């Protein structure tokens, strides 16, 4: 019937569109009566790999043709390194080389080994092979199937060269800086950098010239202040630096994009400004592996930025395990050649310093697969789905908040600009919607020059709990985020990061609607239990079991208000902002301070005696792993004093609210009965 033909035609058109959107390489055949072929639209014939007419073909020919296409597709859809590793593993060779478990055989000799084998499955161990196996290529020499995989990564990410790294973006950052920096070299560094950058300078002997960052009243991390990128500012910092000669030229600059809280530079502009001061720019893109693959976010991708060959050489380091699908520690170095040559052979010597001679091939295979998943239309579709999930979650929380506020109740907020929540196309396609406009109250950052400087990455969703706004103003009523984070964790939901009044959730390419709904439900459960004012023993049983004396007969509302009062009196929410207003004074290089630490020329100093001592360790609150004080810096200026005060408040917080302590790396905790005292190693 004509209606049935029209329905079939419409269905076929939709099927072809879906294939082109997600899997354009998928072999597609049209089965039809031979007499109808001439009547089919030419667009259909162009879109398929062939037409099958069963009545006119030799029996079995159709089966063989389709089976061949399926097998070819299955083989080609698997990326080169993983394909080679899988094929080698499936051959079942008996190995007389490392690792010693011999494909899992050794685990059968003990109950613990059998339990591990049963938990992980045999293929994990069968694919855990020696680096001397030629069939899968060499990560150390970048040969064979591994070389093919790295070349594919470069093509997909838009780089000239790519390198697979199996010790995280921590290792990637250290490889890049080892290739660029010599002892005594000046390196321009975003003070919001990850601690791995400072560790690299400790190892190389480089001298950091810091760019002042932005923090708002909530403690959220914003972009570097725009004028900090200007050559005049960088030159003035070098002239004022006590450890650098006046004519020192930076050998590299490091910028973090995006920040942990989702502030995303329009990175081409930032690279251009930094390129006026140095020939090499490293962009730490650990948190935005997905950015190159979607038009909304590609403005933040260093490999997609328009920078000519006469510009600086650009490195990008990115954690494919953080927001794509690689296993933990899977990272990628991308390189785009500029005016500073980076010969592969010399760069690879730096690579070898930080790469095990016994690499875990499962990690490498997971990198290979994560890269292939982002190729072509499938990559954009994966990112688009993540954006839509994040936008829908933002919309749901915003609507819930409006309803609760209209009823005179408290509500979770969302850190975001005023959004056209009914215009989904703009929300997922137009970067201008997410722009950080100058002086906008919602973000609270200073010195944003214009709306084209930075935007908010929508996939990083920060919920705001009542109590403090982005300007740092404290309200009489509050529910600190650590309490909410602890509640969520005890109920099966783990936030990426909890500030004192903020919770960060990452909407990666793996998020699905069920997970979003579960998070919404958990937030509603907290609202319900808070308003019911349940006992801590009931609402947070694990916390109560750990500290029964502290939380006996205490209710959620009482604990929340006690926490909020404590934070309000100590002005904790805005202390981080004050720490970064002025940079500490260096008394020696990070490398020199670390050498003093290793030789024992240090002593533990309590917080009240830190002025004007020189730190021998990196002081980092984790997450996000950003330094408060760098080895070699003194505690004798306003920034150092602010850091001491902040550490003191963290000490009091831990003492007052056990079970809610922050991880502070570089601090040594001394326990005097029930009291906790923070101490820091300082240079003698």
Short mmCIF file of N, CA, C and O in Angstrom, two decimals, residues 374-462:
data_model
loop_
_atom_site.label_atom_id
_atom_site.label_comp_id
_atom_site.label_asym_id
_atom_site.label_seq_id
_atom_site.Cartn_x
_atom_site.Cartn_y
_atom_site.Cartn_z
N UNK A 374 36.54 8.68 19.90
CA UNK A 374 36.30 10.10 19.65
C UNK A 374 36.48 10.48 18.18
O UNK A 374 36.37 11.65 17.82
N UNK A 375 36.75 9.51 17.33
CA UNK A 375 36.98 9.81 15.91
C UNK A 375 35.67 10.16 15.22
O UNK A 375 34.64 9.51 15.43
N UNK A 376 35.70 11.18 14.38
CA UNK A 376 34.59 11.49 13.50
C UNK A 376 33.30 11.82 14.22
O UNK A 376 33.27 12.44 15.29
N UNK A 377 32.19 11.34 13.61
CA UNK A 377 30.87 11.68 14.11
C UNK A 377 30.61 11.11 15.50
O UNK A 377 29.90 11.72 16.31
N UNK A 378 31.20 9.95 15.81
CA UNK A 378 30.93 9.35 17.11
C UNK A 378 31.46 10.21 18.25
O UNK A 378 30.82 10.31 19.31
N UNK A 379 32.61 10.85 18.04
CA UNK A 379 33.16 11.71 19.09
C UNK A 379 32.25 12.88 19.39
O UNK A 379 31.97 13.20 20.55
N UNK A 380 31.79 13.55 18.33
CA UNK A 380 30.90 14.69 18.56
C UNK A 380 29.60 14.24 19.22
O UNK A 380 29.07 14.92 20.09
N UNK A 381 29.10 13.08 18.81
CA UNK A 381 27.85 12.58 19.41
C UNK A 381 28.04 12.27 20.89
O UNK A 381 27.17 12.59 21.72
N UNK A 382 29.17 11.67 21.27
CA UNK A 382 29.43 11.38 22.67
C UNK A 382 29.48 12.65 23.51
O UNK A 382 28.90 12.72 24.61
N UNK A 383 30.17 13.66 23.01
CA UNK A 383 30.26 14.92 23.76
C UNK A 383 28.91 15.62 23.79
O UNK A 383 28.51 16.19 24.81
N UNK A 384 28.20 15.57 22.67
CA UNK A 384 26.88 16.21 22.62
C UNK A 384 25.94 15.57 23.63
O UNK A 384 25.18 16.27 24.31
N UNK A 385 25.99 14.25 23.75
CA UNK A 385 25.14 13.57 24.75
C UNK A 385 25.50 14.02 26.16
O UNK A 385 24.61 14.23 27.00
N UNK A 386 26.81 14.16 26.45
CA UNK A 386 27.23 14.61 27.78
C UNK A 386 26.74 16.04 28.04
O UNK A 386 26.27 16.35 29.15
N UNK A 387 26.84 16.89 27.04
CA UNK A 387 26.36 18.27 27.19
C UNK A 387 24.86 18.29 27.46
O UNK A 387 24.38 19.03 28.33
N UNK A 388 24.13 17.48 26.73
CA UNK A 388 22.67 17.46 26.93
C UNK A 388 22.31 16.95 28.32
O UNK A 388 21.38 17.48 28.95
N UNK A 389 23.02 15.94 28.80
CA UNK A 389 22.76 15.45 30.15
C UNK A 389 23.04 16.54 31.19
O UNK A 389 22.28 16.73 32.15
N UNK A 390 24.17 17.24 31.00
CA UNK A 390 24.53 18.30 31.95
C UNK A 390 23.52 19.43 31.92
O UNK A 390 23.10 19.96 32.97
N UNK A 391 23.09 19.82 30.72
CA UNK A 391 22.11 20.91 30.59
C UNK A 391 20.78 20.50 31.21
O UNK A 391 20.13 21.29 31.92
N UNK A 392 20.35 19.27 30.97
CA UNK A 392 19.08 18.80 31.53
C UNK A 392 19.16 18.75 33.06
O UNK A 392 18.20 19.11 33.76
N UNK A 393 20.30 18.32 33.60
CA UNK A 393 20.48 18.30 35.05
C UNK A 393 20.44 19.72 35.61
O UNK A 393 19.79 19.98 36.63
N UNK A 394 21.14 20.64 34.94
CA UNK A 394 21.11 22.04 35.38
C UNK A 394 19.68 22.57 35.38
O UNK A 394 19.26 23.28 36.31
N UNK A 395 18.94 22.24 34.33
CA UNK A 395 17.56 22.71 34.23
C UNK A 395 16.71 22.16 35.37
O UNK A 395 15.93 22.88 36.00
N UNK A 396 16.89 20.87 35.67
CA UNK A 396 16.10 20.24 36.73
C UNK A 396 16.39 20.87 38.09
O UNK A 396 15.46 21.16 38.86
N UNK A 397 17.68 21.07 38.40
CA UNK A 397 18.02 21.66 39.69
C UNK A 397 17.52 23.10 39.78
O UNK A 397 17.01 23.53 40.83
N UNK A 398 17.63 23.84 38.69
CA UNK A 398 17.16 25.23 38.68
C UNK A 398 15.66 25.30 38.91
O UNK A 398 15.17 26.15 39.67
N UNK A 399 14.90 24.42 38.28
CA UNK A 399 13.45 24.41 38.46
C UNK A 399 13.08 23.99 39.88
O UNK A 399 12.18 24.57 40.50
N UNK A 400 13.78 22.98 40.41
CA UNK A 400 13.53 22.56 41.79
C UNK A 400 13.79 23.71 42.76
O UNK A 400 13.02 23.94 43.70
N UNK A 401 14.88 24.45 42.50
CA UNK A 401 15.23 25.56 43.38
C UNK A 401 14.16 26.64 43.34
O UNK A 401 13.77 27.19 44.39
N UNK A 402 13.67 26.95 42.13
CA UNK A 402 12.65 27.99 42.02
C UNK A 402 11.39 27.61 42.79
O UNK A 402 10.77 28.45 43.47
N UNK A 403 10.99 26.34 42.70
CA UNK A 403 9.80 25.88 43.41
C UNK A 403 9.99 25.96 44.92
O UNK A 403 9.11 26.40 45.66
N UNK A 404 11.15 25.56 45.40
CA UNK A 404 11.39 25.55 46.85
C UNK A 404 11.48 26.98 47.39
O UNK A 404 10.97 27.27 48.47
N UNK A 405 12.15 27.84 46.65
CA UNK A 405 12.28 29.23 47.11
C UNK A 405 10.91 29.91 47.14
O UNK A 405 10.62 30.70 48.05
N UNK A 406 10.06 29.61 46.15
CA UNK A 406 8.71 30.17 46.14
C UNK A 406 7.92 29.73 47.36
O UNK A 406 6.99 30.43 47.80
N UNK A 407 8.27 28.58 47.92
CA UNK A 407 7.61 28.07 49.13
C UNK A 407 8.28 28.55 50.41
O UNK A 407 7.90 28.13 51.51
N UNK A 408 9.31 29.40 50.26
CA UNK A 408 10.01 29.91 51.43
C UNK A 408 11.00 28.94 52.03
O UNK A 408 11.35 29.05 53.21
N UNK A 409 11.46 27.96 51.23
CA UNK A 409 12.40 26.95 51.72
C UNK A 409 13.77 27.19 51.11
O UNK A 409 13.92 27.92 50.13
N UNK A 410 14.79 26.58 51.69
CA UNK A 410 16.14 26.69 51.13
C UNK A 410 16.27 25.76 49.93
O UNK A 410 15.49 24.84 49.74
N UNK A 411 17.31 26.01 49.12
CA UNK A 411 17.49 25.20 47.91
C UNK A 411 18.96 25.17 47.51
O UNK A 411 19.73 26.09 47.80
N UNK A 412 19.33 24.09 46.83
CA UNK A 412 20.63 24.05 46.16
C UNK A 412 20.60 24.99 44.96
O UNK A 412 19.60 25.08 44.25
N UNK A 413 21.72 25.68 44.74
CA UNK A 413 21.85 26.50 43.55
C UNK A 413 22.82 25.88 42.56
O UNK A 413 23.50 24.90 42.87
N UNK A 414 22.87 26.44 41.36
CA UNK A 414 23.80 25.99 40.34
C UNK A 414 24.67 27.17 39.95
O UNK A 414 24.17 28.26 39.64
N UNK A 415 25.97 26.96 39.95
CA UNK A 415 26.92 28.02 39.57
C UNK A 415 26.95 28.09 38.05
O UNK A 415 27.54 27.24 37.40
N UNK A 416 26.31 29.12 37.51
CA UNK A 416 26.20 29.25 36.07
C UNK A 416 25.67 30.65 35.74
O UNK A 416 25.07 31.31 36.59
N UNK A 417 25.84 31.09 34.50
CA UNK A 417 25.26 32.38 34.10
C UNK A 417 23.75 32.25 33.98
O UNK A 417 23.21 31.13 33.93
N UNK A 418 23.04 33.37 33.91
CA UNK A 418 21.60 33.28 33.61
C UNK A 418 21.43 32.63 32.24
O UNK A 418 21.99 33.08 31.25
N UNK A 419 20.67 31.55 32.18
CA UNK A 419 20.62 30.73 30.96
C UNK A 419 19.23 30.77 30.32
O UNK A 419 18.22 30.79 31.03
N UNK A 420 19.18 30.71 29.00
CA UNK A 420 17.90 30.52 28.30
C UNK A 420 17.53 29.03 28.32
O UNK A 420 17.71 28.31 27.34
N UNK A 421 17.01 28.57 29.44
CA UNK A 421 16.85 27.13 29.67
C UNK A 421 15.88 26.47 28.70
O UNK A 421 15.84 25.25 28.60
N UNK A 422 15.09 27.26 28.00
CA UNK A 422 14.17 26.67 27.03
C UNK A 422 14.79 26.55 25.64
O UNK A 422 14.17 25.99 24.73
N UNK A 423 16.00 27.07 25.45
CA UNK A 423 16.64 27.06 24.13
C UNK A 423 17.78 26.04 24.12
O UNK A 423 18.95 26.39 24.18
N UNK A 424 17.42 24.76 24.01
CA UNK A 424 18.42 23.70 24.12
C UNK A 424 19.48 23.80 23.03
O UNK A 424 20.66 23.53 23.27
N UNK A 425 19.09 24.19 21.82
CA UNK A 425 20.07 24.28 20.73
C UNK A 425 21.18 25.26 21.07
O UNK A 425 22.36 24.98 20.85
N UNK A 426 20.82 26.41 21.61
CA UNK A 426 21.85 27.39 21.99
C UNK A 426 22.69 26.88 23.15
O UNK A 426 23.90 27.07 23.19
N UNK A 427 22.05 26.22 24.11
CA UNK A 427 22.77 25.75 25.29
C UNK A 427 23.83 24.72 24.95
O UNK A 427 24.83 24.60 25.64
N UNK A 428 23.63 23.97 23.89
CA UNK A 428 24.58 22.92 23.53
C UNK A 428 25.43 23.26 22.31
O UNK A 428 26.27 22.45 21.92
N UNK A 429 25.22 24.45 21.73
CA UNK A 429 25.97 24.79 20.52
C UNK A 429 26.67 26.13 20.56
O UNK A 429 27.67 26.34 19.85
N UNK A 430 26.20 27.06 21.39
CA UNK A 430 26.70 28.43 21.34
C UNK A 430 27.58 28.74 22.55
O UNK A 430 27.08 28.88 23.67
N UNK A 431 28.89 28.90 22.35
CA UNK A 431 29.77 29.21 23.50
C UNK A 431 29.41 30.52 24.19
O UNK A 431 29.67 30.68 25.39
N UNK A 432 28.81 31.46 23.45
CA UNK A 432 28.50 32.77 24.04
C UNK A 432 27.51 32.66 25.19
O UNK A 432 27.52 33.50 26.10
N UNK A 433 26.67 31.62 25.18
CA UNK A 433 25.70 31.44 26.26
C UNK A 433 26.41 31.25 27.60
O UNK A 433 25.92 31.66 28.65
N UNK A 434 27.59 30.62 27.56
CA UNK A 434 28.32 30.27 28.78
C UNK A 434 29.46 31.23 29.09
O UNK A 434 30.31 30.95 29.94
N UNK A 435 29.47 32.37 28.41
CA UNK A 435 30.58 33.32 28.56
C UNK A 435 30.66 33.88 29.98
O UNK A 435 29.63 34.10 30.65
N UNK A 436 31.90 34.13 30.42
CA UNK A 436 32.14 34.83 31.68
C UNK A 436 32.29 36.32 31.36
O UNK A 436 33.38 36.78 31.00
N UNK A 437 31.20 37.03 31.45
CA UNK A 437 31.22 38.45 31.13
C UNK A 437 31.94 39.22 32.23
O UNK A 437 31.95 38.81 33.40
N UNK A 438 32.56 40.36 31.89
CA UNK A 438 33.26 41.16 32.92
C UNK A 438 32.31 41.56 34.05
O UNK A 438 31.17 41.98 33.81
N UNK A 439 32.80 41.39 35.28
CA UNK A 439 32.10 41.84 36.48
C UNK A 439 30.73 41.18 36.68
O UNK A 439 29.91 41.69 37.44
N UNK A 440 30.48 40.06 36.04
CA UNK A 440 29.20 39.37 36.25
C UNK A 440 29.15 38.81 37.66
O UNK A 440 30.09 38.15 38.12
N UNK A 441 28.05 39.06 38.35
CA UNK A 441 27.95 38.66 39.76
C UNK A 441 27.98 37.15 39.91
O UNK A 441 28.46 36.64 40.93
N UNK A 442 27.48 36.40 38.93
CA UNK A 442 27.35 34.95 39.12
C UNK A 442 28.70 34.28 39.29
O UNK A 442 28.81 33.32 40.05
N UNK A 443 29.74 34.75 38.55
CA UNK A 443 31.03 34.06 38.67
C UNK A 443 31.93 34.67 39.73
O UNK A 443 32.75 33.98 40.32
N UNK A 444 31.84 35.98 39.97
CA UNK A 444 32.59 36.60 41.05
C UNK A 444 34.08 36.76 40.80
O UNK A 444 34.84 37.05 41.74
N UNK A 445 34.56 36.61 39.55
CA UNK A 445 35.99 36.74 39.26
C UNK A 445 36.32 38.18 38.84
O UNK A 445 35.53 38.85 38.20
N UNK A 446 37.54 38.57 39.17
CA UNK A 446 37.99 39.91 38.84
C UNK A 446 38.79 39.92 37.54
O UNK A 446 39.33 38.90 37.13
N UNK A 447 38.89 41.10 36.95
CA UNK A 447 39.78 41.33 35.81
C UNK A 447 39.49 40.41 34.63
O UNK A 447 40.41 39.93 33.96
N UNK A 448 38.23 40.15 34.37
CA UNK A 448 37.83 39.48 33.12
C UNK A 448 37.69 40.59 32.08
O UNK A 448 36.86 41.48 32.23
N UNK A 449 38.49 40.59 31.00
CA UNK A 449 38.50 41.75 30.11
C UNK A 449 37.25 41.89 29.25
O UNK A 449 36.77 43.01 29.01
N UNK A 450 36.72 40.76 28.77
CA UNK A 450 35.54 40.79 27.91
C UNK A 450 34.95 39.39 27.85
O UNK A 450 35.51 38.43 28.39
N UNK A 451 33.80 39.29 27.19
CA UNK A 451 33.08 38.01 27.16
C UNK A 451 33.75 36.97 26.28
O UNK A 451 33.33 35.81 26.28
N UNK A 452 34.79 37.35 25.54
CA UNK A 452 35.51 36.40 24.70
C UNK A 452 36.76 35.84 25.37
O UNK A 452 37.52 35.11 24.74
N UNK A 453 36.97 36.15 26.63
CA UNK A 453 38.18 35.69 27.32
C UNK A 453 38.03 34.26 27.82
O UNK A 453 38.92 33.42 27.65
N UNK A 454 36.89 33.96 28.45
CA UNK A 454 36.69 32.63 29.05
C UNK A 454 35.21 32.34 29.13
O UNK A 454 34.36 33.24 29.10
N UNK A 455 34.90 31.06 29.24
CA UNK A 455 33.53 30.62 29.41
C UNK A 455 33.49 29.48 30.41
O UNK A 455 34.53 28.94 30.79
N UNK A 456 32.29 29.11 30.81
CA UNK A 456 32.10 27.98 31.72
C UNK A 456 31.88 26.72 30.90
O UNK A 456 31.05 26.69 29.99
N UNK A 457 32.64 25.68 31.20
CA UNK A 457 32.43 24.38 30.58
C UNK A 457 31.16 23.78 31.19
O UNK A 457 31.13 23.45 32.37
N UNK A 458 30.10 23.61 30.39
CA UNK A 458 28.82 23.17 30.96
C UNK A 458 28.87 21.77 31.56
O UNK A 458 28.02 21.43 32.40
N UNK A 459 29.83 20.94 31.16
CA UNK A 459 29.87 19.56 31.67
C UNK A 459 30.42 19.48 33.09
O UNK A 459 30.36 18.41 33.70
N UNK A 460 30.96 20.57 33.59
CA UNK A 460 31.42 20.61 34.98
C UNK A 460 30.37 21.36 35.79
O UNK A 460 30.31 22.59 35.77
N UNK A 461 29.54 20.60 36.47
CA UNK A 461 28.39 21.17 37.16
C UNK A 461 28.74 21.38 38.63
O UNK A 461 29.03 20.42 39.35
N UNK A 462 28.72 22.64 39.05
CA UNK A 462 28.99 22.98 40.45
C UNK A 462 27.70 23.39 41.13
O UNK A 462 27.06 24.37 40.74
#
